[in-house]
XYZ file of C-alpha atoms in Angstrom:
402
model
C 83.619 166.930 134.460
C 86.625 165.865 132.465
C 86.287 162.784 130.144
C 89.384 160.428 130.069
C 89.788 158.643 126.878
C 92.322 156.020 125.972
C 93.127 154.916 122.198
C 94.648 151.646 121.512
C 96.495 150.944 118.416
C 99.650 148.899 117.328
C 100.291 151.842 114.671
C 102.405 154.639 116.190
C 101.661 157.012 113.553
C 97.997 156.723 113.639
C 98.077 157.343 117.436
C 100.459 160.373 116.908
C 97.877 161.751 114.224
C 95.108 161.202 116.988
C 97.057 162.978 119.467
C 97.748 165.925 117.324
C 94.223 166.147 116.250
C 92.483 165.903 119.594
C 94.930 167.356 122.208
C 93.610 170.628 123.460
C 89.958 169.407 123.032
C 88.220 171.303 126.269
C 87.656 168.535 129.256
C 89.448 165.788 127.535
C 92.246 163.920 129.155
C 93.913 161.497 126.718
C 95.994 158.577 127.006
C 97.484 156.420 124.023
C 98.532 152.598 124.240
C 100.606 150.840 121.538
C 98.507 147.460 121.755
C 96.347 145.448 123.945
C 98.595 144.389 126.611
C 99.910 147.834 127.206
C 96.616 149.274 127.430
C 95.701 146.640 130.159
C 98.706 147.743 132.103
C 97.838 151.380 131.884
C 94.420 150.665 132.814
C 95.332 149.067 136.074
C 97.080 152.539 136.832
C 95.036 154.878 135.167
C 91.016 154.813 135.274
C 89.383 155.881 132.359
C 85.757 156.577 131.048
C 86.155 155.322 127.454
C 88.349 152.765 125.494
C 88.745 153.274 121.913
C 90.785 150.071 120.256
C 91.708 149.064 116.824
C 90.528 145.794 115.761
C 93.514 144.204 113.997
C 96.363 144.453 116.308
C 98.939 141.412 116.830
C 99.354 139.412 120.025
C 95.870 140.730 121.542
C 93.515 142.065 119.002
C 90.656 144.451 119.580
C 88.071 141.736 120.198
C 90.237 140.192 122.942
C 91.075 143.475 124.636
C 87.393 144.861 124.827
C 86.223 141.472 126.203
C 88.913 141.474 128.830
C 88.044 145.503 129.504
C 84.325 144.290 129.750
C 85.451 141.728 132.484
C 88.023 143.528 134.439
C 86.786 147.234 134.161
C 82.886 146.899 133.542
C 82.432 150.609 134.181
C 84.367 151.821 130.900
C 82.476 152.431 127.692
C 84.001 150.440 124.991
C 84.612 151.731 121.310
C 85.646 149.760 118.181
C 88.014 151.787 115.971
C 87.785 150.101 112.690
C 87.944 150.159 108.888
C 85.134 149.425 106.540
C 86.590 146.094 105.734
C 86.456 144.985 109.292
C 82.549 145.622 109.314
C 81.720 141.738 109.556
C 84.185 141.177 112.476
C 82.792 144.226 114.114
C 79.371 143.138 114.116
C 80.542 139.848 115.844
C 81.880 142.015 118.726
C 78.575 143.809 119.328
C 78.570 142.298 122.900
C 81.803 143.875 123.829
C 81.371 147.224 122.021
C 79.210 150.127 122.762
C 79.720 151.903 119.708
C 81.760 151.737 116.270
C 83.711 154.452 114.823
C 85.311 154.398 111.491
C 89.138 155.325 111.102
C 88.229 157.377 108.188
C 86.256 159.687 110.583
C 86.961 163.469 110.704
C 87.577 165.256 113.941
C 84.259 166.327 114.326
C 82.550 162.847 114.036
C 85.101 161.491 116.464
C 84.501 164.309 119.163
C 80.588 163.755 118.495
C 80.642 160.038 119.184
C 82.919 160.280 122.044
C 80.963 162.905 123.688
C 77.543 161.116 123.012
C 79.026 157.695 124.542
C 80.243 159.480 127.678
C 77.000 161.087 128.059
C 75.074 157.509 127.953
C 77.866 155.888 130.092
C 74.921 155.200 132.948
C 73.019 153.239 130.381
C 75.890 151.351 128.699
C 77.596 150.235 132.152
C 74.407 149.833 134.145
C 75.009 146.898 136.401
C 71.576 145.308 135.917
C 71.700 145.641 132.358
C 75.338 144.267 132.060
C 74.108 140.996 133.843
C 71.591 140.652 130.860
C 73.974 141.290 128.219
C 76.580 138.720 129.786
C 73.874 135.911 129.102
C 73.290 136.841 125.697
C 75.377 135.240 123.180
C 75.207 137.674 120.601
C 72.748 140.876 120.280
C 70.737 141.591 117.085
C 72.634 142.642 114.309
C 71.157 145.546 112.063
C 70.289 144.603 108.365
C 72.612 145.269 105.790
C 70.269 147.409 103.903
C 70.102 149.703 107.140
C 73.899 149.938 107.246
C 74.080 151.082 103.446
C 71.359 153.540 103.918
C 73.042 155.009 106.831
C 76.163 155.438 104.882
C 74.337 157.077 102.272
C 72.648 159.502 104.806
C 75.913 160.349 106.619
C 77.562 161.287 103.167
C 78.168 165.063 102.706
C 76.215 165.103 99.545
C 73.600 162.529 100.716
C 70.209 161.869 98.879
C 67.146 160.706 100.407
C 66.145 159.676 96.998
C 69.300 157.294 96.973
C 68.569 156.311 100.436
C 65.018 155.217 99.120
C 66.389 153.360 96.325
C 69.056 151.418 98.892
C 65.960 150.501 100.976
C 63.681 149.250 97.754
C 66.489 146.413 97.326
C 64.837 144.762 100.246
C 61.413 143.972 99.145
C 59.803 142.746 102.280
C 61.423 145.413 104.273
C 59.854 147.898 101.699
C 56.481 146.354 101.742
C 56.467 146.491 105.553
C 57.561 150.041 105.692
C 54.879 151.129 102.803
C 52.109 149.441 104.768
C 52.997 151.112 108.020
C 53.193 154.708 106.675
C 49.988 154.361 104.976
C 48.004 153.290 107.994
C 45.515 155.673 109.628
C 47.763 156.320 112.541
C 50.664 157.694 110.585
C 48.514 160.427 109.383
C 50.113 161.344 105.908
C 48.013 163.642 103.567
C 48.593 161.150 100.462
C 49.224 157.412 99.873
C 52.886 156.744 99.671
C 53.780 154.281 96.937
C 57.516 154.167 97.034
C 60.472 153.967 99.499
C 61.720 157.267 97.632
C 58.438 159.069 98.631
C 58.627 157.589 101.950
C 62.384 158.836 102.526
C 61.513 162.261 101.252
C 58.378 162.758 103.391
C 59.513 161.036 106.592
C 62.916 162.274 107.123
C 66.082 160.470 108.140
C 65.469 159.501 111.914
C 62.096 158.448 111.244
C 63.140 156.103 108.231
C 65.919 154.717 110.347
C 63.379 153.806 113.076
C 61.127 152.242 110.578
C 63.852 150.105 109.085
C 64.921 148.861 112.348
C 61.390 148.029 113.656
C 60.516 146.290 110.713
C 63.610 144.549 110.437
C 63.260 143.035 114.066
C 59.811 142.400 114.007
C 60.078 140.573 110.468
C 63.025 138.243 111.732
C 60.847 136.958 114.621
C 58.829 133.699 114.609
C 55.184 134.582 115.360
C 54.423 131.366 117.117
C 57.438 130.858 119.195
C 55.928 131.770 122.486
C 52.316 130.892 123.826
C 50.699 134.020 124.941
C 53.078 136.353 123.097
C 51.305 137.963 120.150
C 53.813 139.755 117.771
C 51.076 141.314 115.668
C 49.357 142.832 119.016
C 53.004 144.199 120.191
C 53.399 145.883 116.522
C 49.995 147.514 116.770
C 50.675 148.775 120.470
C 54.004 150.399 119.118
C 52.295 151.970 116.297
C 49.517 153.576 118.376
C 52.076 154.536 121.160
C 54.133 156.348 118.322
C 50.849 157.856 117.112
C 49.739 159.239 120.682
C 53.368 160.396 121.421
C 53.540 162.328 118.374
C 50.333 164.260 118.891
C 51.011 164.691 122.797
C 54.447 166.342 121.909
C 52.707 168.623 119.344
C 50.222 169.724 121.454
C 52.838 170.235 124.541
C 55.780 171.310 123.091
C 55.451 172.375 119.372
C 59.153 172.166 118.749
C 60.385 171.544 115.553
C 61.423 168.045 114.983
C 59.981 167.084 118.472
C 57.236 165.130 116.946
C 59.511 163.121 114.781
C 61.400 162.185 118.032
C 58.309 161.105 120.057
C 57.007 159.237 117.253
C 60.316 157.393 117.283
C 60.196 156.927 121.022
C 56.783 155.295 120.660
C 57.772 153.117 117.953
C 60.863 151.690 119.463
C 59.973 151.751 123.304
C 59.323 147.901 123.292
C 62.260 147.103 120.994
C 63.919 145.470 123.948
C 61.168 142.705 124.231
C 62.090 141.398 120.978
C 65.753 141.213 121.800
C 64.840 139.434 124.986
C 62.393 137.096 123.320
C 64.946 136.178 120.542
C 68.071 135.977 122.566
C 66.837 134.573 126.112
C 63.957 132.355 125.222
C 64.063 130.489 128.828
C 63.834 133.564 130.860
C 61.287 135.278 128.621
C 59.064 132.260 128.681
C 59.315 132.569 132.575
C 58.520 136.276 132.274
C 55.425 135.560 130.276
C 54.257 132.792 132.733
C 54.785 134.879 135.794
C 52.976 137.869 134.209
C 50.163 135.510 133.276
C 49.912 133.487 136.419
C 50.693 136.079 139.053
C 48.446 138.949 137.261
C 51.710 141.220 137.545
C 52.822 143.839 134.600
C 55.565 142.594 132.140
C 58.010 144.860 133.694
C 57.698 143.383 137.244
C 58.002 139.948 135.942
C 61.266 141.054 134.285
C 62.392 142.388 137.294
C 61.812 139.193 139.057
C 63.447 137.061 136.522
C 66.286 139.172 135.251
C 66.496 142.021 137.831
C 66.288 144.454 134.700
C 64.409 144.445 131.582
C 63.426 145.579 128.106
C 63.706 149.301 128.570
C 67.233 149.427 129.571
C 67.968 146.601 126.736
C 66.066 148.462 124.107
C 67.911 151.796 125.120
C 71.260 149.967 124.854
C 70.707 148.830 121.409
C 69.510 152.106 120.432
C 72.536 153.864 121.799
C 74.780 151.283 120.238
C 73.189 151.973 116.925
C 73.698 155.447 117.079
C 70.222 157.036 117.831
C 69.762 160.456 119.271
C 70.705 160.736 123.087
C 67.344 161.884 124.174
C 65.473 158.918 122.351
C 68.001 156.648 124.119
C 67.324 158.174 127.637
C 63.573 158.308 127.110
C 63.385 154.492 125.894
C 65.615 153.661 129.167
C 62.966 155.326 131.424
C 59.705 154.908 129.674
C 58.147 153.140 132.639
C 59.742 155.550 135.000
C 60.299 159.112 133.670
C 61.218 160.113 137.327
C 64.677 158.140 136.812
C 65.686 160.313 134.016
C 68.792 161.865 135.353
C 67.242 165.434 135.137
C 63.782 164.154 135.867
C 62.085 166.346 133.492
C 62.904 164.907 129.897
C 59.925 165.875 127.994
C 60.417 162.724 125.450
C 60.787 160.539 128.415
C 57.305 161.908 129.917
C 55.587 161.937 126.623
C 56.661 158.346 125.681
C 55.426 157.146 129.208
C 51.978 158.699 128.955
C 51.471 157.551 125.429
C 52.358 154.032 126.527
C 50.059 154.325 129.508
C 47.336 155.598 127.366
C 47.369 153.052 124.976
C 47.272 150.437 127.770
C 44.182 152.194 129.297
C 42.301 152.625 126.019
C 42.940 149.275 124.136
C 42.962 146.076 126.066
C 46.081 144.117 125.493
C 46.058 140.795 127.611
C 43.401 140.434 130.355
C 45.813 138.079 132.144
C 48.177 140.819 132.880
C 47.932 143.557 135.546
C 46.683 146.960 134.758
C 49.517 149.044 133.261
C 50.413 151.807 135.898
C 51.058 155.532 135.440
C 53.987 157.184 137.509
C 51.196 159.063 139.013
C 53.712 160.864 141.634
C 55.893 162.037 138.924
C 52.923 163.315 136.892
C 51.796 165.212 139.939
C 55.286 166.599 140.657
C 55.413 168.005 137.009
C 52.170 169.740 137.467
C 50.785 167.746 134.615
C 47.838 166.024 136.314
C 45.187 168.217 135.323
C 46.258 167.644 131.573
C 45.679 163.947 131.821
C 41.967 163.979 130.933
C 42.742 166.238 127.731
C 45.361 163.741 126.608
C 43.013 160.973 127.116
C 40.363 162.591 124.805
C 43.168 163.069 122.195
C 44.149 159.639 122.209
C 40.682 158.424 122.210
C 39.797 160.689 119.125
C 42.729 159.228 117.433
C 41.551 155.424 117.977
C 38.115 156.489 116.659
C 39.690 158.089 113.397
C 41.531 155.042 112.984
C 38.609 152.742 113.218
C 36.737 155.043 110.826
């Protein structure tokens, strides 16, 4: 299926350069608009999949344009096209943008970002999720140390050692990450004493995931909600990450799959923190329903918001540029059958690891038992493996206790 993309900028020369660069890209249809008002006029006549808009335009700037597109054409994915100097403005636009693209990007980067966003449109433009996003004043913003670290990792001559030194500038973040990676569930062969060591041993994606999770958990008020225990949620995410990695190694054994599985487990409940932080009244009602009606957290979310933390967490991870497979797995970690292909290995691993932690560790006796998607597990021919998976995860818990 062709992908229709509109670029919007007030600089005719920049649009001309993009036209020369991208014309002939297989499966792409390109439109170009000089300014926000022309873009809206064209969109009324020519439906597109993605709008890529400059931030600094006279008359109607990128913020106004993307907000209007969000309101009038909610099915269109929206990308900010900015220079590094626009970063502060861009971060304030996170509600109306699905992704950020630097004007300094080369053709390969532009193509990769746009095709990735097109693949994730079903998540970005999900109607139920959009209703949640509309209620939120602003989504969580990544810490500056993360942005600097990612800039380093995206350089042609990137250095994990330099990335580690950037991370070490945030003492609190560094302490949390070192504590996590030295826990029994991480299973590293030796004690890690510096962020440089952590970067070298963990690799890019795992390091990015740890920075985000530590930043999100670290910024949250532990005593904000009665019945919501942040330390228990963090411990749950670490265990699910460990379980998912072990199951992935056993079932698939693909190089790098274990890192992605670890990230799936670590970040699967990221959306809960965003909901708790940005929609306190709704989140409090979700907790109340889960406790008083003895239903699952997901069922309570559906009653209150018609969507939930899985979709919101996936939205944030997609926005922040994490791998497509990870974003999709987080989105369906309660319902792996909802994955477009229905057989996404990472989605199944994350779902099962999450279920097994709820099975083996009591989280909150006031909540209903956490279900497994038994019908899908049977359909995938995995039912006979469940006892083995239970034993593996039980052994991991015993090793950690020891």
